[in-house]
Amino acid sequence: MRVLIIEDDPLHRSYLHEAVRAALPECDTVLEAENGHAGEVQARQSRAEHVVMDLQMSERNGIEAARTIWRERPDTKILFWSNYSDEAYVRGVARIVPEGATYGYVLKSTSDERLKLALRGVFMESQCVIDREVRGIQQKSLGNAHGLSDAEYEILVDVALGLTDKAISQRKRLSLRSVQNRLQQLYEKLDVYEVPGDGPEGWYNLRMRAVAVALLRKVLNASALERAERELRNSGGN
Amino acid sequence: MRVLIIEDDPLHRSYLHEAVRAALPECDTVLEAENGHAGEVQARQSRAEHVVMDLQMSERNGIEAARTIWRERPDTKILFWSNYSDEAYVRGVARIVPEGATYGYVLKSTSDERLKLALRGVFMESQCVIDREVRGIQQKSLGNAHGLSDAEYEILVDVALGLTDKAISQRKRLSLRSVQNRLQQLYEKLDVYEVPGDGPEGWYNLRMRAVAVALLRKVLNASALERAERELRNSGGN
DNA sequence: GCAAAATATGCGGGTTCCCGCAAGACAAGA
DNA sequence: TCTTGTCTTGCGGGAACCCGCATATTTTGC
């Protein structure tokens, strides 16, 4: 059994190496890669079926790497090991996990013990192991009490990229008014109307404020934006 | 001589501890704190004059902590040790370093050797030690070839918070038109007019696009936004 | 299959944004 | 002093945004 570690911080990488050795005596080789790009290559060459990786790496982030790895071999078992449980990351992962794949998502702040359990659970028992905190975000995100629907999320991203209503309507093949409708839903969900202190109404530019709130709440984050920007440029705008 | 370490990742914390021990044999006690808040308290109690800290911690980030530490004892020597050289962080540090204070800014990716040099340089020799990469950002940020002036930066932040032109004009005691002027400067500096691919003019909502570009270029980042948001709420909006 | 609910579209108008044009305010320097 | 450059302010208009109201179209639940 071989395990591939994809993690750009050398300290964390060696810590993971150690943890894998300790938790999985049946593992004979541990491979390492120091960014998403190298990780994809390693995964392809080594045909490793067990991967543990960080999200948020500089060269190429974990979500992208995981997507290409899963595209090539959907039965790969991946354990995500991340600093954050931003809704943007959780949503990002949820978007790319293929039907029936087994994966895990634990925070770097969890104990050694829980990390080891996750390693065994995902790699040996094919369980999906997801930290409680992350699970909480997942629930809130999907059970759309405060969470956004997919449609709303996509509008949010397009707006955050700086597209106009018209541009969005063309990209998404919608009428102008429909785009604006979705925007209004977004404004309500994100509570954009509240006023800071005593000021009169009209303190906020709703469009901008919605994005600001999304960023503050970590519904959106920088890496999600980067991904969207790259897609936008590739698709030539439509 | 005592050194205080403020860093929320336990691995990195113990690594730092080790590095301090190795680089500074004249140091007799090493204190540790696991977030900005605890760090402030420790600094106050222990009267430590040498601090090495991470930026970007969860509880209270490094910039805030450093500001209060320096406010209480401006002669404290602080070495920032960060993962990123985002312009937003560099600018944030530059804004709070008091006149004549000695500090350093090195990236976590630097070698052990350079870290030790920085420790000795800042704490023993009272030199300012700043990594080349960081220095590069600093130059670009201040020498306003592509960088933003302070005025433009402040406008950028207000816009990013979602304030309207009118709201900004009141906060900043400016006329509406002046705010819009500064916005236009911003739009030019951030190259907001470029068109993705083949689309017609008018793909972009300039206001939003400016913020998106700033985020992508790391001129702005989430933690700067959070800080600004907190200030906004405290000041009651004006 | 049908009613109810959610979603998509069109129209119209009030507001804000974006910006060209031009005139005052202020500081630095020849 | 007069010029030059930077910053500020006002005016006006075209475009984009925000949204209430009314009408299709699609989805959902029974």
XYZ file of C-alpha atoms (C1' of nucleotides) in Angstrom:
536
model
C 0.000 0.000 0.000
C 1.281 3.424 -0.960
C 0.255 6.814 0.325
C 0.890 10.133 -1.394
C 1.209 13.291 0.677
C 0.612 16.632 -1.015
C 1.417 19.541 1.252
C 3.547 22.608 0.723
C 4.618 23.331 4.263
C 7.668 21.184 5.036
C 6.922 20.981 8.738
C 3.398 19.811 8.163
C 4.588 17.465 5.490
C 6.972 15.662 7.773
C 4.385 15.628 10.515
C 1.957 13.952 8.142
C 4.612 11.505 7.072
C 5.093 10.570 10.680
C 1.371 10.243 11.283
C 0.907 8.016 8.259
C 3.740 5.759 9.349
C 2.249 5.463 12.795
C -1.351 4.959 11.786
C -0.832 2.665 8.831
C 1.761 -0.006 9.411
C 0.487 -1.761 6.288
C 1.741 1.155 4.224
C 5.094 0.367 2.674
C 5.916 3.544 0.768
C 5.099 7.162 1.473
C 5.448 9.608 -1.380
C 5.575 13.357 -1.019
C 4.783 16.296 -3.254
C 5.136 19.912 -2.337
C 2.358 21.503 -4.321
C -0.749 20.650 -6.237
C 0.958 20.467 -9.557
C 3.684 18.101 -8.453
C 1.013 16.138 -6.666
C -0.965 15.493 -9.821
C 2.125 14.289 -11.607
C 3.118 12.042 -8.728
C -0.351 10.604 -8.494
C -0.360 9.826 -12.185
C 3.051 8.220 -12.192
C 2.838 6.308 -8.972
C -0.806 5.307 -9.412
C -1.210 5.881 -5.713
C -4.704 5.127 -4.557
C -4.395 6.896 -1.230
C -3.797 10.611 -1.047
C -3.751 13.005 1.850
C -3.477 16.648 0.899
C -3.728 20.196 2.008
C -6.150 22.611 0.448
C -4.683 26.063 -0.096
C -1.287 25.571 -1.598
C 0.489 28.199 -3.566
C 1.376 26.599 -6.855
C -1.932 24.933 -7.511
C -4.488 24.495 -4.830
C -5.828 21.279 -3.428
C -9.261 21.454 -4.964
C -7.904 21.671 -8.468
C -5.400 18.931 -7.851
C -8.044 16.679 -6.368
C -10.314 17.274 -9.313
C -7.773 16.163 -11.871
C -6.719 13.210 -9.745
C -10.291 12.090 -9.403
C -10.955 12.660 -13.066
C -8.204 10.230 -13.946
C -8.952 7.697 -11.221
C -12.281 8.234 -9.502
C -11.658 5.480 -6.977
C -8.736 7.285 -5.395
C -9.262 7.848 -1.692
C -8.436 11.372 -0.651
C -8.143 12.809 2.819
C -8.210 16.599 2.886
C -6.277 18.134 5.732
C -6.840 21.827 5.954
C -6.404 24.792 8.224
C -9.811 26.216 7.494
C -13.391 25.191 7.272
C -14.407 28.153 5.123
C -17.698 27.533 3.462
C -15.985 28.246 0.179
C -13.630 25.322 0.650
C -16.283 22.946 1.868
C -18.455 23.846 -1.066
C -15.503 23.552 -3.386
C -14.766 20.046 -2.219
C -18.384 19.010 -2.396
C -18.522 20.156 -6.005
C -15.752 17.895 -7.195
C -16.168 14.661 -5.273
C -17.314 12.050 -7.806
C -20.266 9.766 -7.276
C -19.471 7.111 -4.694
C -15.933 8.251 -3.978
C -14.638 8.024 -0.436
C -12.938 10.991 1.085
C -12.320 12.750 4.361
C -11.969 16.308 5.555
C -10.214 17.027 8.840
C -8.818 20.226 10.238
C -5.187 20.678 11.064
C -6.197 21.609 14.558
C -7.555 18.166 15.357
C -5.653 15.863 17.670
C -3.139 13.295 16.505
C -5.606 10.679 17.581
C -8.379 11.920 15.361
C -6.047 12.309 12.432
C -5.008 8.705 12.769
C -8.585 7.561 13.008
C -9.362 9.496 9.869
C -6.421 7.968 8.048
C -7.491 4.449 8.952
C -11.143 5.164 8.345
C -10.732 6.580 4.891
C -7.901 4.439 3.577
C -8.605 1.091 5.227
C -12.333 1.068 5.833
C -13.467 3.267 2.942
C -15.468 5.414 5.283
C -16.104 9.087 4.739
C -14.636 10.863 7.732
C -15.549 14.487 8.172
C -14.688 16.601 11.175
C -17.546 17.917 13.229
C -16.753 21.570 12.527
C -16.605 20.914 8.832
C -19.772 18.903 9.025
C -21.450 21.864 10.656
C -20.515 24.114 7.779
C -21.711 21.507 5.313
C -25.105 21.299 6.948
C -25.569 25.018 7.054
C -24.368 25.360 3.516
C -26.667 22.754 2.039
C -29.661 23.043 4.306
C -30.293 26.492 2.968
C -31.470 28.162 6.124
C -28.803 30.765 5.795
C -26.999 28.988 3.010
C -27.094 29.891 -0.626
C -28.517 27.724 -3.343
C -26.227 26.790 -6.175
C -27.890 29.295 -8.439
C -27.347 32.055 -5.934
C -23.783 31.028 -5.351
C -22.994 31.196 -9.033
C -24.496 34.623 -9.345
C -22.471 35.676 -6.358
C -19.267 34.526 -7.986
C -20.037 36.283 -11.244
C -20.844 39.480 -9.452
C -17.704 39.187 -7.378
C -15.651 38.902 -10.540
C -16.986 42.290 -11.490
C -19.302 41.334 -14.323
C -22.284 43.492 -15.161
C -25.815 42.233 -15.054
C -25.885 42.121 -18.804
C -22.661 40.149 -19.035
C -23.968 37.646 -16.537
C -27.237 37.287 -18.357
C -25.338 36.358 -21.502
C -22.997 33.949 -19.769
C -25.826 32.224 -18.026
C -28.347 32.467 -20.858
C -30.837 34.298 -18.729
C -32.824 37.442 -19.193
C -31.550 40.565 -17.579
C -34.444 40.616 -15.165
C -33.826 37.076 -14.018
C -30.294 37.906 -13.119
C -31.540 40.836 -11.114
C -34.084 38.616 -9.435
C -31.417 36.253 -8.268
C -29.402 39.178 -7.095
C -32.277 40.306 -4.964
C -32.570 36.873 -3.399
C -28.892 37.062 -2.685
C -29.285 40.437 -1.032
C -31.919 39.071 1.282
C -30.014 35.946 2.191
C -26.898 37.905 2.951
C -28.711 40.488 5.032
C -27.341 43.316 3.077
C -29.935 45.820 4.128
C -28.827 46.318 7.691
C -27.412 49.741 8.397
C -24.202 50.383 10.336
C -25.104 52.512 13.304
C -27.251 55.537 12.731
C -26.693 56.387 9.115
C -29.588 56.947 6.760
C -30.745 54.310 4.352
C -28.603 54.028 1.299
C -25.276 53.640 3.022
C -24.607 50.547 1.049
C -24.062 49.736 -2.534
C -25.905 46.451 -2.366
C -23.956 44.718 -5.075
C -20.617 45.436 -3.459
C -21.929 44.894 0.032
C -23.170 41.442 -0.812
C -19.692 40.432 -1.880
C -18.150 42.028 1.187
C -20.490 40.115 3.471
C -19.818 36.898 1.600
C -16.102 37.417 2.061
C -16.454 38.238 5.732
C -18.564 35.151 6.280
C -16.140 33.074 4.235
C -18.850 31.999 1.867
C -16.415 33.280 -0.700
C -12.669 33.375 -0.396
C -9.685 34.422 -2.408
C -8.960 31.017 -3.852
C -12.514 30.537 -5.048
C -12.243 33.905 -6.740
C -8.996 32.947 -8.407
C -10.507 29.787 -9.745
C -13.498 31.642 -11.108
C -11.276 34.247 -12.692
C -9.260 31.604 -14.477
C -12.401 29.962 -15.771
C -13.708 33.276 -16.945
C -10.559 34.015 -18.904
C -10.453 30.562 -20.449
C -14.022 30.634 -21.580
C -13.362 33.947 -23.269
C -16.171 35.549 -21.386
C -19.123 33.533 -22.529
C 16.968 38.067 27.723
C 13.466 36.805 27.073
C 11.737 36.080 23.812
C 8.012 35.781 23.272
C 6.668 33.616 20.472
C 3.151 34.271 19.186
C 2.044 31.671 16.678
C -1.096 29.584 16.484
C 0.210 26.542 14.684
C 1.777 24.206 17.251
C 4.251 22.739 14.794
C 5.499 26.098 13.725
C 5.558 27.243 17.312
C 7.876 24.483 18.413
C 10.000 24.978 15.330
C 10.377 28.632 16.241
C 11.180 27.714 19.799
C 13.949 25.515 18.535
C 15.260 28.178 16.188
C 15.330 30.779 18.939
C 17.195 28.457 21.254
C 19.736 27.723 18.555
C 20.220 31.268 17.307
C 20.196 33.087 20.637
C 22.146 31.318 23.342
C 21.947 34.522 25.388
C 18.204 34.012 25.650
C 17.284 32.429 28.951
C 13.500 32.130 28.716
C 11.223 31.524 25.788
C 7.539 32.317 26.230
C 4.794 31.131 23.974
C 1.314 32.334 23.104
C -1.076 30.682 20.718
C -2.936 33.657 19.341
C -2.816 37.390 19.099
C -4.929 37.980 22.129
C -2.945 35.737 24.437
C 0.157 37.285 22.959
C -0.820 40.785 24.004
C -1.493 39.632 27.523
C 1.777 37.741 27.726
C 3.703 40.692 26.370
C 2.157 42.981 28.947
C 2.772 40.656 31.847
C 6.205 39.426 30.948
C 7.443 42.800 29.651
C 9.211 40.870 26.951
C 11.164 43.154 24.664
C 11.649 40.612 21.919
C 8.726 39.172 20.064
C 8.516 36.921 17.053
C 5.046 36.402 15.704
C 2.944 35.134 12.880
C 0.588 37.356 10.978
C -2.729 35.695 10.184
C -3.877 33.998 13.328
C -7.439 33.115 13.997
C -8.274 34.684 17.322
C -6.709 38.047 16.714
C -4.314 38.621 13.920
C -0.691 39.632 14.153
C -1.081 43.166 12.950
C -3.571 44.034 15.635
C -1.522 42.351 18.305
C 1.626 44.121 17.177
C -0.129 47.442 17.219
C -1.231 47.149 20.813
C 2.136 45.804 21.885
C 3.909 48.682 20.239
C 1.439 51.165 21.637
C 2.319 50.053 25.134
C 6.046 49.696 24.569
C 7.246 51.206 21.313
C 10.782 49.928 21.780
C 9.727 46.305 21.571
C 11.567 44.488 18.810
C 9.240 42.416 16.684
C 10.081 39.880 14.031
C 7.150 39.000 11.808
C 7.238 35.508 10.413
C 4.565 34.951 7.837
C 3.487 32.630 5.095
C 2.578 35.404 2.714
C 3.947 38.585 1.344
C 0.552 39.932 0.298
C 0.697 43.612 -0.306
C -2.122 43.958 2.165
C -0.004 42.505 4.957
C 3.089 44.456 4.052
C 1.077 47.639 3.952
C -0.627 46.715 7.173
C 2.683 46.261 8.958
C 4.075 49.459 7.516
C 1.085 51.371 8.853
C 1.654 50.381 12.440
C 5.397 50.368 12.947
C 6.192 53.315 15.216
C 8.881 55.874 14.479
C 12.325 54.398 14.974
C 11.175 50.949 15.981
C 13.189 47.953 14.850
C 11.425 45.054 13.273
C 11.824 42.302 10.737
C 9.649 40.521 8.210
C 10.682 37.107 6.953
C 8.721 34.459 5.132
C 8.160 31.016 6.521
C 9.677 29.605 3.377
C 13.119 31.037 4.102
C 15.899 28.758 5.181
C 16.762 28.030 8.796
C 19.925 29.971 8.238
C 18.169 33.133 7.178
C 15.703 32.867 10.008
C 18.548 32.693 12.489
C 20.270 35.642 10.906
C 17.055 37.605 11.146
C 16.640 36.670 14.803
C 20.136 37.823 15.651
C 19.929 40.882 13.436
C 16.684 42.189 14.873
C 17.076 41.203 18.514
C 20.796 41.606 19.077
C 21.893 44.198 16.530
C 18.695 46.220 16.291
C 18.729 45.966 12.544
C 15.649 45.906 10.394
C 15.718 42.639 8.494
C 13.297 42.267 5.658
C 13.229 39.390 3.216
C 13.935 40.167 -0.393
C 10.499 39.093 -1.600
C 8.824 41.230 0.999
C 11.138 44.081 0.182
C 10.082 43.776 -3.420
C 6.443 44.173 -2.503
C 7.282 47.118 -0.295
C 9.074 48.927 -3.101
C 6.292 48.359 -5.544
C 3.715 49.350 -3.008
C 5.334 52.620 -2.010
C 7.028 53.631 -5.201
C 3.665 54.115 -6.790
C 4.467 52.905 -10.246
C 1.731 50.339 -10.007
C 1.111 50.877 -6.328
C -1.727 52.792 -4.805
C -1.351 55.978 -2.854
C -2.741 56.016 0.653
C -5.711 58.026 -0.479
C -6.512 55.514 -3.163
C -6.060 52.633 -0.813
C -8.499 54.072 1.659
C -11.074 54.632 -1.015
C -10.535 51.073 -2.131
C -11.222 49.765 1.337
C -14.374 51.821 1.733
C -15.658 50.667 -1.607
C -14.822 47.083 -0.774
C -16.863 47.354 2.393
C -19.816 48.146 0.207
C -20.283 51.812 1.005
C -21.877 54.127 -1.523
C -20.112 57.142 -2.913
C -22.237 59.363 -0.770
C -21.467 57.442 2.390
C -17.776 57.616 1.649
C -17.948 61.304 0.972
C -19.442 61.836 4.411
C -16.991 59.572 6.190
C -14.062 61.210 4.502
C -15.445 64.757 4.493
C -15.152 65.060 0.779
C -17.493 66.117 -1.939
C -19.222 63.453 -3.926
C -17.259 64.322 -7.015
C -13.939 64.023 -5.243
C -14.762 60.542 -4.155
C -15.626 59.668 -7.695
C -12.389 61.228 -8.872
C -10.364 59.043 -6.603
C -12.346 56.104 -7.781
C -11.395 56.855 -11.336
C -7.728 57.015 -10.409
C -8.200 53.665 -8.776
C -9.792 52.224 -11.881
C -6.836 53.294 -13.965
C -4.221 52.035 -11.565
C -5.915 48.683 -11.304
C -6.349 48.312 -15.049
C -9.989 47.673 -14.750
C -10.830 48.520 -18.315
C -9.324 45.489 -19.987
C -11.835 43.178 -21.556
C -11.831 39.399 -21.124
C -11.518 37.916 -24.564
C -13.792 39.200 -27.250
C -16.741 40.654 -25.403
C -17.984 44.149 -26.058
C -17.145 47.039 -23.822
C -19.165 47.172 -20.681
C -18.523 43.664 -19.475
C -17.408 44.991 -16.175
C -18.979 46.801 -13.333
C -15.941 48.915 -12.637
C -16.605 49.362 -8.966
C -16.846 45.662 -8.307
C -14.110 44.812 -10.755
C -11.650 47.066 -9.011
C -12.179 45.195 -5.784
C -11.915 41.847 -7.533
C -8.621 42.818 -9.112
C -7.337 44.129 -5.802
C -8.186 40.823 -4.187
C -6.604 38.804 -6.950
C -3.442 40.868 -6.743
C -3.491 40.622 -2.966
C -3.517 44.368 -2.585
C -6.522 43.635 -0.423
C -7.146 40.491 1.537
C -9.720 39.062 3.837
C -8.050 40.088 7.045
C -7.677 43.691 5.911
C -11.372 43.649 5.113
C -12.243 42.283 8.515
C -10.246 44.980 10.203
C -11.915 47.674 8.155
C -15.331 46.238 8.858
C -14.692 46.296 12.576
C -13.550 49.893 12.411
C -16.594 50.814 10.429
C -18.931 49.298 12.955
C -17.151 50.887 15.883
C -17.141 54.323 14.393
C -20.869 54.036 13.831
C -20.473 54.753 10.196
C -18.994 58.231 10.222
C -53.939 15.729 -13.852
C -54.224 19.890 -11.120
C -53.339 23.348 -7.808
C -49.603 25.619 -5.457
C -45.158 27.239 -5.349
C -41.100 28.516 -7.268
C -38.729 30.490 -11.162
C -38.249 33.326 -15.546
C -39.470 37.279 -18.287
C -41.116 42.078 -19.573
C -41.988 47.032 -18.451
C -41.234 51.289 -16.193
C -39.170 54.536 -13.240
C -36.306 56.184 -9.408
C -31.515 56.067 -7.864
C -26.699 55.516 -8.161
C -22.713 55.184 -10.781
C -19.289 56.717 -14.324
C -17.180 60.412 -16.358
C -16.216 64.644 -19.589
C -15.803 69.501 -18.985
C -14.510 73.446 -16.491
C -13.640 76.358 -12.756
C -11.592 77.357 -8.020
C -7.820 76.147 -4.108
C -3.359 75.293 -2.700
C 1.693 74.322 -2.712
C 6.184 74.256 -4.912
C 9.390 76.568 -7.685
C 11.464 79.647 -11.396
C 4.687 87.196 -9.205
C 3.462 84.082 -12.348
C 3.519 79.437 -13.740
C 2.856 74.674 -13.199
C 0.979 70.706 -11.172
C -2.020 68.380 -8.017
C -6.304 68.201 -5.646
C -11.018 69.547 -5.019
C -15.672 70.841 -6.318
C -19.830 71.625 -9.303
C -22.842 70.478 -13.329
C -24.930 67.491 -16.509
C -26.006 63.449 -18.977
C -25.841 58.591 -20.468
C -25.614 53.976 -18.662
C -26.189 50.589 -15.163
C -28.409 49.183 -11.070
C -32.404 48.235 -7.846
C -36.960 46.891 -7.631
C -42.376 46.911 -7.644
C -45.897 45.041 -10.467
C -47.779 41.834 -13.730
C -47.417 37.798 -16.725
C -45.588 33.307 -18.538
C -43.211 28.951 -17.654
C -41.499 25.258 -14.997
C -41.425 22.343 -10.780
C -43.366 20.209 -7.047
C -46.673 17.666 -4.199
C -50.852 15.187 -3.883
